[in-house]
PDB file of C-alpha atoms in Angstrom:
ATOM      1  CA  MET A  26     137.915 -98.938-238.187  1.00  0.00           C
ATOM      2  CA  LYS A  27     137.848 -96.023-236.160  1.00  0.00           C
ATOM      3  CA  LYS A  28     141.682 -94.043-235.711  1.00  0.00           C
ATOM      4  CA  LEU A  29     143.502 -95.196-232.351  1.00  0.00           C
ATOM      5  CA  LYS A  30     143.821 -91.788-231.438  1.00  0.00           C
ATOM      6  CA  LYS A  31     140.134 -91.008-231.256  1.00  0.00           C
ATOM      7  CA  SER A  32     139.544 -93.940-228.743  1.00  0.00           C
ATOM      8  CA  PRO A  33     137.614 -93.269-224.780  1.00  0.00           C
ATOM      9  CA  ILE A  34     140.090 -95.464-224.037  1.00  0.00           C
ATOM     10  CA  VAL A  35     143.658 -93.686-225.093  1.00  0.00           C
ATOM     11  CA  LEU A  36     142.468 -90.050-224.264  1.00  0.00           C
ATOM     12  CA  PHE A  37     141.418 -90.928-221.135  1.00  0.00           C
ATOM     13  CA  ILE A  38     144.950 -92.838-220.469  1.00  0.00           C
ATOM     14  CA  ILE A  39     146.528 -90.113-221.986  1.00  0.00           C
ATOM     15  CA  ALA A  40     144.604 -87.960-219.814  1.00  0.00           C
ATOM     16  CA  LEU A  41     146.078 -90.269-216.699  1.00  0.00           C
ATOM     17  CA  VAL A  42     149.618 -89.708-217.803  1.00  0.00           C
ATOM     18  CA  LEU A  43     149.056 -86.385-217.714  1.00  0.00           C
ATOM     19  CA  LEU A  44     147.529 -85.013-214.523  1.00  0.00           C
ATOM     20  CA  TYR A  45     150.365 -87.972-213.244  1.00  0.00           C
ATOM     21  CA  VAL A  46     152.932 -85.849-214.345  1.00  0.00           C
ATOM     22  CA  VAL A  47     151.556 -82.449-213.233  1.00  0.00           C
ATOM     23  CA  ILE A  48     150.555 -83.901-209.703  1.00  0.00           C
ATOM     24  CA  TYR A  49     154.266 -85.547-209.004  1.00  0.00           C
ATOM     25  CA  ILE A  50     156.487 -85.194-211.311  1.00  0.00           C
ATOM     26  CA  VAL A  51     156.394 -81.703-212.017  1.00  0.00           C
ATOM     27  CA  PRO A  52     156.064 -80.646-208.094  1.00  0.00           C
ATOM     28  CA  SER A  53     159.303 -82.452-207.191  1.00  0.00           C
ATOM     29  CA  VAL A  54     161.145 -80.524-209.593  1.00  0.00           C
ATOM     30  CA  THR A  55     159.360 -77.171-209.050  1.00  0.00           C
ATOM     31  CA  GLY A  56     159.116 -78.211-205.003  1.00  0.00           C
ATOM     32  CA  ALA A  57     155.683 -77.094-205.806  1.00  0.00           C
ATOM     33  CA  LEU A  58     154.222 -79.009-203.459  1.00  0.00           C
ATOM     34  CA  VAL A  59     156.879 -77.888-200.143  1.00  0.00           C
ATOM     35  CA  SER A  60     154.563 -76.782-197.793  1.00  0.00           C
ATOM     36  CA  SER A  61     155.226 -72.963-196.602  1.00  0.00           C
ATOM     37  CA  TYR A  62     153.768 -69.766-195.313  1.00  0.00           C
ATOM     38  CA  THR A  63     154.680 -66.307-195.539  1.00  0.00           C
ATOM     39  CA  LEU A  64     156.104 -64.574-192.937  1.00  0.00           C
ATOM     40  CA  GLU A  65     153.793 -61.837-191.256  1.00  0.00           C
ATOM     41  CA  TYR A  66     153.771 -59.172-188.278  1.00  0.00           C
ATOM     42  CA  GLY A  67     151.557 -60.615-185.411  1.00  0.00           C
ATOM     43  CA  GLU A  68     151.496 -60.391-181.250  1.00  0.00           C
ATOM     44  CA  LEU A  69     152.719 -63.094-179.306  1.00  0.00           C
ATOM     45  CA  LYS A  70     150.916 -63.569-176.020  1.00  0.00           C
ATOM     46  CA  ILE A  71     152.396 -65.880-173.055  1.00  0.00           C
ATOM     47  CA  ALA A  72     149.672 -66.393-170.736  1.00  0.00           C
ATOM     48  CA  ASP A  73     148.370 -69.387-168.108  1.00  0.00           C
ATOM     49  CA  GLU A  74     144.878 -69.285-167.559  1.00  0.00           C
ATOM     50  CA  GLY A  75     143.544 -70.496-163.901  1.00  0.00           C
ATOM     51  CA  THR A  76     141.481 -69.668-161.417  1.00  0.00           C
ATOM     52  CA  GLY A  77     143.205 -67.282-158.252  1.00  0.00           C
ATOM     53  CA  SER A  78     141.972 -67.066-154.993  1.00  0.00           C
ATOM     54  CA  LEU A  79     142.134 -63.254-153.416  1.00  0.00           C
ATOM     55  CA  VAL A  80     144.000 -62.629-149.816  1.00  0.00           C
ATOM     56  CA  ARG A  81     143.698 -59.560-147.996  1.00  0.00           C
ATOM     57  CA  LYS A  82     144.560 -58.336-144.695  1.00  0.00           C
ATOM     58  CA  GLU A  83     140.719 -57.850-143.399  1.00  0.00           C
ATOM     59  CA  LYS A  84     139.104 -57.945-140.334  1.00  0.00           C
ATOM     60  CA  VAL A  85     134.794 -59.237-139.856  1.00  0.00           C
ATOM     61  CA  TYR A  86     132.919 -57.065-137.355  1.00  0.00           C
ATOM     62  CA  LEU A  87     129.978 -59.038-135.870  1.00  0.00           C
ATOM     63  CA  ALA A  88     126.973 -57.048-134.509  1.00  0.00           C
ATOM     64  CA  GLU A  89     126.206 -57.365-130.651  1.00  0.00           C
ATOM     65  CA  THR A  90     123.350 -55.472-130.736  1.00  0.00           C
ATOM     66  CA  SER A  91     119.896 -56.763-132.816  1.00  0.00           C
ATOM     67  CA  GLY A  92     117.454 -54.648-134.785  1.00  0.00           C
ATOM     68  CA  GLU A  93     117.214 -52.710-138.130  1.00  0.00           C
ATOM     69  CA  ALA A  94     120.001 -51.516-139.885  1.00  0.00           C
ATOM     70  CA  ASN A  95     120.865 -48.096-141.368  1.00  0.00           C
ATOM     71  CA  ARG A  96     124.151 -48.013-143.111  1.00  0.00           C
ATOM     72  CA  TYR A  97     125.660 -45.254-143.553  1.00  0.00           C
ATOM     73  CA  ILE A  98     129.189 -46.522-146.138  1.00  0.00           C
ATOM     74  CA  GLU A  99     129.189 -47.926-149.333  1.00  0.00           C
ATOM     75  CA  ASN A 100     130.745 -50.677-150.694  1.00  0.00           C
ATOM     76  CA  GLY A 101     133.752 -50.243-151.476  1.00  0.00           C
ATOM     77  CA  THR A 102     134.348 -47.087-149.405  1.00  0.00           C
ATOM     78  CA  LEU A 103     137.786 -46.395-148.057  1.00  0.00           C
ATOM     79  CA  VAL A 104     137.559 -44.939-144.547  1.00  0.00           C
ATOM     80  CA  ARG A 105     139.561 -43.249-141.498  1.00  0.00           C
ATOM     81  CA  LYS A 106     139.470 -45.113-138.149  1.00  0.00           C
ATOM     82  CA  GLY A 107     136.657 -44.161-135.711  1.00  0.00           C
ATOM     83  CA  THR A 108     134.487 -43.566-138.864  1.00  0.00           C
ATOM     84  CA  THR A 109     131.085 -45.330-137.798  1.00  0.00           C
ATOM     85  CA  VAL A 110     129.817 -47.524-140.887  1.00  0.00           C
ATOM     86  CA  MET A 111     126.288 -48.250-139.948  1.00  0.00           C
ATOM     87  CA  GLU A 112     123.522 -48.098-136.525  1.00  0.00           C
ATOM     88  CA  VAL A 113     121.223 -51.028-135.751  1.00  0.00           C
ATOM     89  CA  GLN A 114     118.132 -50.104-134.027  1.00  0.00           C
ATOM     90  CA  GLY A 115     114.976 -51.689-132.442  1.00  0.00           C
ATOM     91  CA  GLY A 116     116.404 -54.189-130.341  1.00  0.00           C
ATOM     92  CA  THR A 117     114.426 -57.355-131.614  1.00  0.00           C
ATOM     93  CA  ALA A 118     116.662 -60.541-130.650  1.00  0.00           C
ATOM     94  CA  SER A 119     115.947 -63.447-132.771  1.00  0.00           C
ATOM     95  CA  GLU A 120     117.742 -67.017-134.092  1.00  0.00           C
ATOM     96  CA  LYS A 121     120.760 -65.718-136.632  1.00  0.00           C
ATOM     97  CA  ALA A 122     119.964 -66.872-140.298  1.00  0.00           C
ATOM     98  CA  GLU A 123     121.092 -70.136-141.486  1.00  0.00           C
ATOM     99  CA  ALA A 124     122.727 -68.849-144.054  1.00  0.00           C
ATOM    100  CA  PHE A 125     125.422 -67.303-141.833  1.00  0.00           C
ATOM    101  CA  THR A 126     126.121 -70.997-139.873  1.00  0.00           C
ATOM    102  CA  PRO A 127     129.306 -72.161-142.082  1.00  0.00           C
ATOM    103  CA  LEU A 128     130.888 -68.541-142.100  1.00  0.00           C
ATOM    104  CA  LEU A 129     130.834 -67.677-138.569  1.00  0.00           C
ATOM    105  CA  ASP A 130     132.106 -71.832-137.915  1.00  0.00           C
ATOM    106  CA  ARG A 131     134.659 -70.669-140.029  1.00  0.00           C
ATOM    107  CA  LEU A 132     135.725 -67.315-138.682  1.00  0.00           C
ATOM    108  CA  GLY A 133     136.055 -68.553-134.639  1.00  0.00           C
ATOM    109  CA  GLU A 134     136.672 -65.603-132.255  1.00  0.00           C
ATOM    110  CA  LYS A 135     139.233 -64.479-134.292  1.00  0.00           C
ATOM    111  CA  VAL A 136     136.779 -61.179-135.053  1.00  0.00           C
ATOM    112  CA  VAL A 137     135.259 -57.782-133.545  1.00  0.00           C
ATOM    113  CA  ARG A 138     132.598 -57.379-132.004  1.00  0.00           C
ATOM    114  CA  THR A 139     130.832 -53.972-131.819  1.00  0.00           C
ATOM    115  CA  SER A 140     127.999 -52.360-130.584  1.00  0.00           C
ATOM    116  CA  ASP A 141     128.783 -48.595-132.173  1.00  0.00           C
ATOM    117  CA  TYR A 142     129.529 -49.994-135.368  1.00  0.00           C
ATOM    118  CA  ALA A 143     132.990 -47.665-135.643  1.00  0.00           C
ATOM    119  CA  VAL A 144     135.941 -48.937-137.019  1.00  0.00           C
ATOM    120  CA  GLN A 145     139.235 -50.091-135.698  1.00  0.00           C
ATOM    121  CA  GLY A 146     141.499 -49.323-138.057  1.00  0.00           C
ATOM    122  CA  GLY A 147     141.354 -47.438-141.310  1.00  0.00           C
ATOM    123  CA  GLY A 148     140.450 -49.392-144.853  1.00  0.00           C
ATOM    124  CA  VAL A 149     138.061 -50.537-147.060  1.00  0.00           C
ATOM    125  CA  ILE A 150     134.629 -50.965-146.363  1.00  0.00           C
ATOM    126  CA  SER A 151     132.950 -54.556-147.465  1.00  0.00           C
ATOM    127  CA  TYR A 152     129.669 -56.276-147.270  1.00  0.00           C
ATOM    128  CA  TYR A 153     130.662 -59.582-148.293  1.00  0.00           C
ATOM    129  CA  ALA A 154     132.683 -62.010-145.941  1.00  0.00           C
ATOM    130  CA  ASP A 155     132.821 -66.215-145.867  1.00  0.00           C
ATOM    131  CA  GLY A 156     134.708 -66.785-143.208  1.00  0.00           C
ATOM    132  CA  TYR A 157     138.217 -67.863-144.142  1.00  0.00           C
ATOM    133  CA  GLU A 158     139.008 -64.189-143.691  1.00  0.00           C
ATOM    134  CA  ASN A 159     141.209 -65.646-140.784  1.00  0.00           C
ATOM    135  CA  LEU A 160     142.341 -68.986-142.091  1.00  0.00           C
ATOM    136  CA  ILE A 161     143.987 -67.418-145.053  1.00  0.00           C
ATOM    137  CA  ARG A 162     145.991 -64.428-144.188  1.00  0.00           C
ATOM    138  CA  PRO A 163     149.097 -62.879-145.984  1.00  0.00           C
ATOM    139  CA  ASP A 164     151.028 -64.154-142.935  1.00  0.00           C
ATOM    140  CA  ASN A 165     149.880 -67.998-143.751  1.00  0.00           C
ATOM    141  CA  MET A 166     148.850 -67.844-147.408  1.00  0.00           C
ATOM    142  CA  LYS A 167     151.759 -69.948-148.429  1.00  0.00           C
ATOM    143  CA  ASN A 168     151.090 -72.843-146.050  1.00  0.00           C
ATOM    144  CA  GLY A 169     148.287 -74.111-148.459  1.00  0.00           C
ATOM    145  CA  GLY A 170     149.191 -76.169-151.502  1.00  0.00           C
ATOM    146  CA  TYR A 171     146.515 -76.814-154.589  1.00  0.00           C
ATOM    147  CA  SER A 172     144.703 -80.038-152.353  1.00  0.00           C
ATOM    148  CA  PHE A 173     143.522 -76.850-150.180  1.00  0.00           C
ATOM    149  CA  TYR A 174     143.343 -73.547-152.443  1.00  0.00           C
ATOM    150  CA  SER A 175     141.208 -76.040-155.406  1.00  0.00           C
ATOM    151  CA  LYS A 176     138.300 -75.998-152.748  1.00  0.00           C
ATOM    152  CA  LEU A 177     137.968 -73.006-152.192  1.00  0.00           C
ATOM    153  CA  GLN A 178     134.597 -71.568-153.604  1.00  0.00           C
ATOM    154  CA  GLN A 179     133.113 -67.921-154.639  1.00  0.00           C
ATOM    155  CA  GLU A 180     129.864 -69.517-153.577  1.00  0.00           C
ATOM    156  CA  ASP A 181     130.631 -69.276-149.698  1.00  0.00           C
ATOM    157  CA  VAL A 182     130.725 -65.700-149.784  1.00  0.00           C
ATOM    158  CA  VAL A 183     127.995 -64.096-148.157  1.00  0.00           C
ATOM    159  CA  ASN A 184     126.513 -60.970-148.945  1.00  0.00           C
ATOM    160  CA  LEU A 185     125.704 -59.241-144.923  1.00  0.00           C
ATOM    161  CA  GLN A 186     123.810 -56.354-146.625  1.00  0.00           C
ATOM    162  CA  ARG A 187     120.175 -56.896-144.927  1.00  0.00           C
ATOM    163  CA  ASP A 188     117.202 -55.118-143.480  1.00  0.00           C
ATOM    164  CA  THR A 189     117.447 -56.358-139.877  1.00  0.00           C
ATOM    165  CA  VAL A 190     120.406 -57.786-137.904  1.00  0.00           C
ATOM    166  CA  VAL A 191     120.900 -60.610-135.318  1.00  0.00           C
ATOM    167  CA  LYS A 192     123.530 -59.922-132.274  1.00  0.00           C
ATOM    168  CA  GLY A 193     126.273 -62.439-133.190  1.00  0.00           C
ATOM    169  CA  GLU A 194     125.921 -61.948-136.870  1.00  0.00           C
ATOM    170  CA  PRO A 195     128.559 -60.464-139.048  1.00  0.00           C
ATOM    171  CA  VAL A 196     127.325 -56.948-140.668  1.00  0.00           C
ATOM    172  CA  PHE A 197     130.679 -56.019-141.749  1.00  0.00           C
ATOM    173  CA  LYS A 198     134.384 -56.359-142.695  1.00  0.00           C
ATOM    174  CA  VAL A 199     137.733 -53.614-143.103  1.00  0.00           C
ATOM    175  CA  VAL A 200     140.135 -54.882-145.776  1.00  0.00           C
ATOM    176  CA  ASP A 201     143.972 -53.339-146.050  1.00  0.00           C
ATOM    177  CA  ARG A 202     143.943 -51.240-149.300  1.00  0.00           C
ATOM    178  CA  THR A 203     147.428 -51.196-149.506  1.00  0.00           C
ATOM    179  CA  LYS A 204     148.372 -54.351-151.315  1.00  0.00           C
ATOM    180  CA  TRP A 205     146.074 -58.087-151.562  1.00  0.00           C
ATOM    181  CA  TYR A 206     147.374 -61.208-152.809  1.00  0.00           C
ATOM    182  CA  LEU A 207     146.622 -63.793-155.411  1.00  0.00           C
ATOM    183  CA  VAL A 208     147.419 -67.179-154.991  1.00  0.00           C
ATOM    184  CA  THR A 209     147.271 -69.615-157.995  1.00  0.00           C
ATOM    185  CA  PHE A 210     148.373 -72.349-159.418  1.00  0.00           C
ATOM    186  CA  VAL A 211     150.010 -72.935-162.995  1.00  0.00           C
ATOM    187  CA  PRO A 212     151.219 -76.523-164.650  1.00  0.00           C
ATOM    188  CA  LYS A 213     154.669 -77.460-163.458  1.00  0.00           C
ATOM    189  CA  GLU A 214     156.319 -77.003-166.374  1.00  0.00           C
ATOM    190  CA  HIS A 215     155.489 -73.611-166.852  1.00  0.00           C
ATOM    191  CA  GLY A 216     157.088 -72.556-163.813  1.00  0.00           C
ATOM    192  CA  SER A 217     160.054 -71.013-165.314  1.00  0.00           C
ATOM    193  CA  ARG A 218     157.570 -68.363-166.659  1.00  0.00           C
ATOM    194  CA  TYR A 219     157.919 -66.836-163.266  1.00  0.00           C
ATOM    195  CA  LYS A 220     160.760 -65.051-161.309  1.00  0.00           C
ATOM    196  CA  VAL A 221     160.430 -62.843-157.772  1.00  0.00           C
ATOM    197  CA  GLY A 222     159.846 -59.195-158.819  1.00  0.00           C
ATOM    198  CA  GLN A 223     159.100 -60.127-162.295  1.00  0.00           C
ATOM    199  CA  ASP A 224     155.909 -57.591-163.422  1.00  0.00           C
ATOM    200  CA  VAL A 225     153.058 -59.624-164.740  1.00  0.00           C
ATOM    201  CA  ILE A 226     149.443 -58.346-165.935  1.00  0.00           C
ATOM    202  CA  LEU A 227     146.321 -60.126-164.350  1.00  0.00           C
ATOM    203  CA  GLU A 228     143.731 -60.062-166.534  1.00  0.00           C
ATOM    204  CA  PHE A 229     140.083 -60.696-165.123  1.00  0.00           C
ATOM    205  CA  GLU A 230     137.005 -61.045-166.842  1.00  0.00           C
ATOM    206  CA  ASP A 231     135.808 -57.221-165.987  1.00  0.00           C
ATOM    207  CA  CYS A 232     139.432 -55.670-166.189  1.00  0.00           C
ATOM    208  CA  ALA A 233     143.328 -56.078-166.108  1.00  0.00           C
ATOM    209  CA  VAL A 234     145.592 -54.996-163.019  1.00  0.00           C
ATOM    210  CA  ASP A 235     149.283 -54.819-162.934  1.00  0.00           C
ATOM    211  CA  ALA A 236     150.898 -57.182-160.288  1.00  0.00           C
ATOM    212  CA  GLU A 237     154.560 -58.398-159.123  1.00  0.00           C
ATOM    213  CA  VAL A 238     155.255 -61.684-158.683  1.00  0.00           C
ATOM    214  CA  TYR A 239     155.451 -62.230-154.934  1.00  0.00           C
ATOM    215  CA  SER A 240     156.674 -66.017-154.240  1.00  0.00           C
ATOM    216  CA  VAL A 241     156.755 -69.508-156.337  1.00  0.00           C
ATOM    217  CA  THR A 242     156.786 -72.680-154.937  1.00  0.00           C
ATOM    218  CA  ALA A 243     156.686 -75.986-156.707  1.00  0.00           C
ATOM    219  CA  ASP A 244     153.560 -77.635-155.254  1.00  0.00           C
ATOM    220  CA  GLY A 245     153.823 -81.439-153.232  1.00  0.00           C
ATOM    221  CA  ASP A 246     151.836 -82.712-155.625  1.00  0.00           C
ATOM    222  CA  GLY A 247     153.977 -83.065-158.171  1.00  0.00           C
ATOM    223  CA  VAL A 248     152.317 -81.709-161.521  1.00  0.00           C
ATOM    224  CA  HIS A 249     151.814 -77.754-160.429  1.00  0.00           C
ATOM    225  CA  THR A 250     153.710 -74.539-159.488  1.00  0.00           C
ATOM    226  CA  ARG A 251     152.186 -72.223-157.136  1.00  0.00           C
ATOM    227  CA  VAL A 252     152.379 -68.776-157.811  1.00  0.00           C
ATOM    228  CA  ILE A 253     151.803 -65.599-155.727  1.00  0.00           C
ATOM    229  CA  LEU A 254     151.197 -62.087-156.589  1.00  0.00           C
ATOM    230  CA  VAL A 255     150.817 -59.143-154.515  1.00  0.00           C
ATOM    231  CA  SER A 256     149.303 -55.742-156.101  1.00  0.00           C
ATOM    232  CA  GLY A 257     148.890 -52.405-154.938  1.00  0.00           C
ATOM    233  CA  ASN A 258     145.903 -51.512-158.009  1.00  0.00           C
ATOM    234  CA  TYR A 259     142.576 -50.776-157.139  1.00  0.00           C
ATOM    235  CA  TYR A 260     141.081 -53.521-158.603  1.00  0.00           C
ATOM    236  CA  GLU A 261     136.754 -53.332-157.652  1.00  0.00           C
ATOM    237  CA  LYS A 262     136.093 -56.254-157.240  1.00  0.00           C
ATOM    238  CA  PHE A 263     139.300 -57.159-154.302  1.00  0.00           C
ATOM    239  CA  ILE A 264     136.505 -56.423-152.012  1.00  0.00           C
ATOM    240  CA  GLN A 265     134.457 -58.716-152.034  1.00  0.00           C
ATOM    241  CA  MET A 266     135.799 -62.365-154.862  1.00  0.00           C
ATOM    242  CA  ARG A 267     137.180 -64.776-153.148  1.00  0.00           C
ATOM    243  CA  THR A 268     137.917 -66.940-156.222  1.00  0.00           C
ATOM    244  CA  LEU A 269     137.660 -65.893-159.607  1.00  0.00           C
ATOM    245  CA  PRO A 270     139.088 -66.851-163.340  1.00  0.00           C
ATOM    246  CA  VAL A 271     142.216 -65.081-164.441  1.00  0.00           C
ATOM    247  CA  SER A 272     144.972 -65.266-166.891  1.00  0.00           C
ATOM    248  CA  LEU A 273     148.696 -64.587-166.113  1.00  0.00           C
ATOM    249  CA  VAL A 274     150.479 -62.635-169.123  1.00  0.00           C
ATOM    250  CA  THR A 275     154.206 -63.128-168.511  1.00  0.00           C
ATOM    251  CA  TYR A 276     154.364 -61.511-172.357  1.00  0.00           C
ATOM    252  CA  GLU A 277     152.834 -59.678-174.890  1.00  0.00           C
ATOM    253  CA  ARG A 278     154.913 -58.099-177.464  1.00  0.00           C
ATOM    254  CA  ARG A 279     153.957 -57.322-181.474  1.00  0.00           C
ATOM    255  CA  GLY A 280     156.280 -58.633-184.082  1.00  0.00           C
ATOM    256  CA  LEU A 281     157.431 -61.013-186.678  1.00  0.00           C
ATOM    257  CA  LEU A 282     155.973 -64.555-185.948  1.00  0.00           C
ATOM    258  CA  VAL A 283     157.534 -68.222-187.079  1.00  0.00           C
ATOM    259  CA  GLU A 284     156.105 -71.217-186.479  1.00  0.00           C
ATOM    260  CA  ASN A 285     157.969 -73.367-184.173  1.00  0.00           C
ATOM    261  CA  SER A 286     157.740 -76.424-186.707  1.00  0.00           C
ATOM    262  CA  SER A 287     159.974 -73.852-189.039  1.00  0.00           C
ATOM    263  CA  ILE A 288     162.420 -73.626-186.585  1.00  0.00           C
ATOM    264  CA  THR A 289     165.522 -75.997-187.008  1.00  0.00           C
ATOM    265  CA  GLU A 290     169.388 -76.222-186.680  1.00  0.00           C
ATOM    266  CA  LYS A 291     172.224 -75.985-188.694  1.00  0.00           C
ATOM    267  CA  ASN A 292     176.034 -75.766-187.367  1.00  0.00           C
ATOM    268  CA  GLY A 293     174.228 -75.255-183.718  1.00  0.00           C
ATOM    269  CA  GLN A 294     172.704 -72.263-185.256  1.00  0.00           C
ATOM    270  CA  GLN A 295     168.922 -71.604-184.937  1.00  0.00           C
ATOM    271  CA  GLY A 296     167.672 -70.657-188.079  1.00  0.00           C
ATOM    272  CA  VAL A 297     165.002 -71.133-190.924  1.00  0.00           C
ATOM    273  CA  TYR A 298     164.493 -72.550-194.672  1.00  0.00           C
ATOM    274  CA  VAL A 299     163.187 -69.529-197.105  1.00  0.00           C
ATOM    275  CA  LYS A 300     161.935 -70.325-200.533  1.00  0.00           C
ATOM    276  CA  LYS A 301     163.982 -69.095-203.071  1.00  0.00           C
ATOM    277  CA  LYS A 302     162.142 -66.889-206.019  1.00  0.00           C
ATOM    278  CA  THR A 303     163.256 -69.838-208.468  1.00  0.00           C
ATOM    279  CA  ARG A 304     163.439 -72.882-206.952  1.00  0.00           C
ATOM    280  CA  GLY A 305     164.742 -74.794-203.724  1.00  0.00           C
ATOM    281  CA  SER A 306     165.261 -72.543-200.282  1.00  0.00           C
ATOM    282  CA  TYR A 307     167.968 -71.159-198.212  1.00  0.00           C
ATOM    283  CA  PHE A 308     169.131 -71.531-194.221  1.00  0.00           C
ATOM    284  CA  VAL A 309     168.620 -68.416-192.874  1.00  0.00           C
ATOM    285  CA  PRO A 310     170.037 -67.993-188.882  1.00  0.00           C
ATOM    286  CA  ILE A 311     167.623 -66.708-186.756  1.00  0.00           C
ATOM    287  CA  GLN A 312     167.050 -64.947-183.378  1.00  0.00           C
ATOM    288  CA  VAL A 313     164.546 -66.353-181.243  1.00  0.00           C
ATOM    289  CA  TYR A 314     162.674 -63.750-178.294  1.00  0.00           C
ATOM    290  CA  ALA A 315     160.137 -65.688-176.928  1.00  0.00           C
ATOM    291  CA  THR A 316     157.559 -68.723-177.488  1.00  0.00           C
ATOM    292  CA  ASP A 317     154.609 -69.606-176.610  1.00  0.00           C
ATOM    293  CA  GLY A 318     154.875 -73.364-178.027  1.00  0.00           C
ATOM    294  CA  THR A 319     153.714 -72.884-181.219  1.00  0.00           C
ATOM    295  CA  TYR A 320     154.356 -69.590-182.024  1.00  0.00           C
ATOM    296  CA  SER A 321     157.938 -67.678-181.874  1.00  0.00           C
ATOM    297  CA  LEU A 322     158.671 -63.794-182.027  1.00  0.00           C
ATOM    298  CA  VAL A 323     162.360 -63.355-183.804  1.00  0.00           C
ATOM    299  CA  ALA A 324     164.449 -60.661-184.806  1.00  0.00           C
ATOM    300  CA  ASP A 325     163.708 -58.832-188.144  1.00  0.00           C
ATOM    301  CA  THR A 326     166.359 -57.873-190.830  1.00  0.00           C
ATOM    302  CA  PHE A 327     169.114 -58.489-188.627  1.00  0.00           C
ATOM    303  CA  PHE A 328     170.312 -59.119-185.531  1.00  0.00           C
ATOM    304  CA  ASP A 329     173.494 -58.835-182.868  1.00  0.00           C
ATOM    305  CA  ASP A 330     174.517 -62.215-181.403  1.00  0.00           C
ATOM    306  CA  GLU A 331     175.752 -61.500-177.749  1.00  0.00           C
ATOM    307  CA  LYS A 332     177.936 -64.651-177.871  1.00  0.00           C
ATOM    308  CA  THR A 333     179.962 -64.612-181.306  1.00  0.00           C
ATOM    309  CA  GLY A 334     179.451 -60.975-181.878  1.00  0.00           C
ATOM    310  CA  LYS A 335     178.388 -60.835-185.435  1.00  0.00           C
ATOM    311  CA  ARG A 336     175.571 -59.364-186.918  1.00  0.00           C
ATOM    312  CA  TYR A 337     173.335 -61.537-188.758  1.00  0.00           C
ATOM    313  CA  THR A 338     170.789 -60.973-192.176  1.00  0.00           C
ATOM    314  CA  THR A 339     167.654 -63.018-190.659  1.00  0.00           C
ATOM    315  CA  VAL A 340     164.114 -63.192-192.412  1.00  0.00           C
ATOM    316  CA  GLU A 341     162.070 -60.496-193.052  1.00  0.00           C
ATOM    317  CA  ILE A 342     158.216 -59.795-193.547  1.00  0.00           C
ATOM    318  CA  TYR A 343     156.915 -60.940-196.938  1.00  0.00           C
ATOM    319  CA  ASP A 344     159.475 -63.681-196.588  1.00  0.00           C
ATOM    320  CA  GLU A 345     158.801 -67.312-197.746  1.00  0.00           C
ATOM    321  CA  VAL A 346     159.760 -70.529-194.806  1.00  0.00           C
ATOM    322  CA  LEU A 347     159.060 -74.204-195.440  1.00  0.00           C
ATOM    323  CA  LYS A 348     156.798 -75.503-192.591  1.00  0.00           C
ATOM    324  CA  GLU A 349     158.873 -78.448-191.796  1.00  0.00           C
ATOM    325  CA  PRO A 350     162.149 -78.407-192.911  1.00  0.00           C
ATOM    326  CA  GLU A 351     164.019 -81.670-192.949  1.00  0.00           C
ATOM    327  CA  ALA A 352     166.523 -81.981-190.531  1.00  0.00           C
TER     328      ALA A 352
END
């Protein structure tokens, strides 16, 4: 008869028992299975992604003569009052291009009809128009809500540069260079991120521009908050875009990052639990500077509590923090 200790069944059972001890018993004593992570420095960026609508003080000029177009001024050029932008020669009349019909219908009669093609006021020359130049202005942009602005399309913008011009067609427009506006909508719960006069970075696909919050209004749909921003900074495409993707950056800073799931409270004080070098963990108070809902930027090493006047020792880089501490 074989000895019991050599039985494959006995060896298998012993192995199972040892495995159980390693997986369940040892971690429960040492805390090895408690989920944690090491604190590191990182960048916290709070931003709202969406679509913005550009609003400007602008005036569209219509041709009073037909013929071949000869342009003297390039798109995006700043000109003074009285500058001749172009000339139209030949005098051959024909029907207006169909591409301009929707644009002209939206423009109505609030246009400048010109035969000498000189500007009546200074500004930036643009060869792009969509007919909303009179419908959406700085003095009435607050009248529109999400239901209106969400229907605007960049596809409605028409390039006015062509070889032949027909009387009554749009030929160029003049845009105020001093300031322009961007109307956008953020989720209702994010409305508190914006205050009138606050600096915000507008990140477009091709560049970033500094702007200031001009207006913050809860939208009538109960879902969005309308945010209007104003900028006097130059943006190359501000004269030809009506709608475009934009990211509104309200906070961007580098520092010590903590996962929000780690944050708890003890005796009314926010904090996290830091693992000891041996066994267990201990509560450490923290001060949160900002959060994006997932991560929080917190004070490093120490912070001063304005309410109590006390200085607290807090977390620092390489501390091991529990992911989800028990309440």
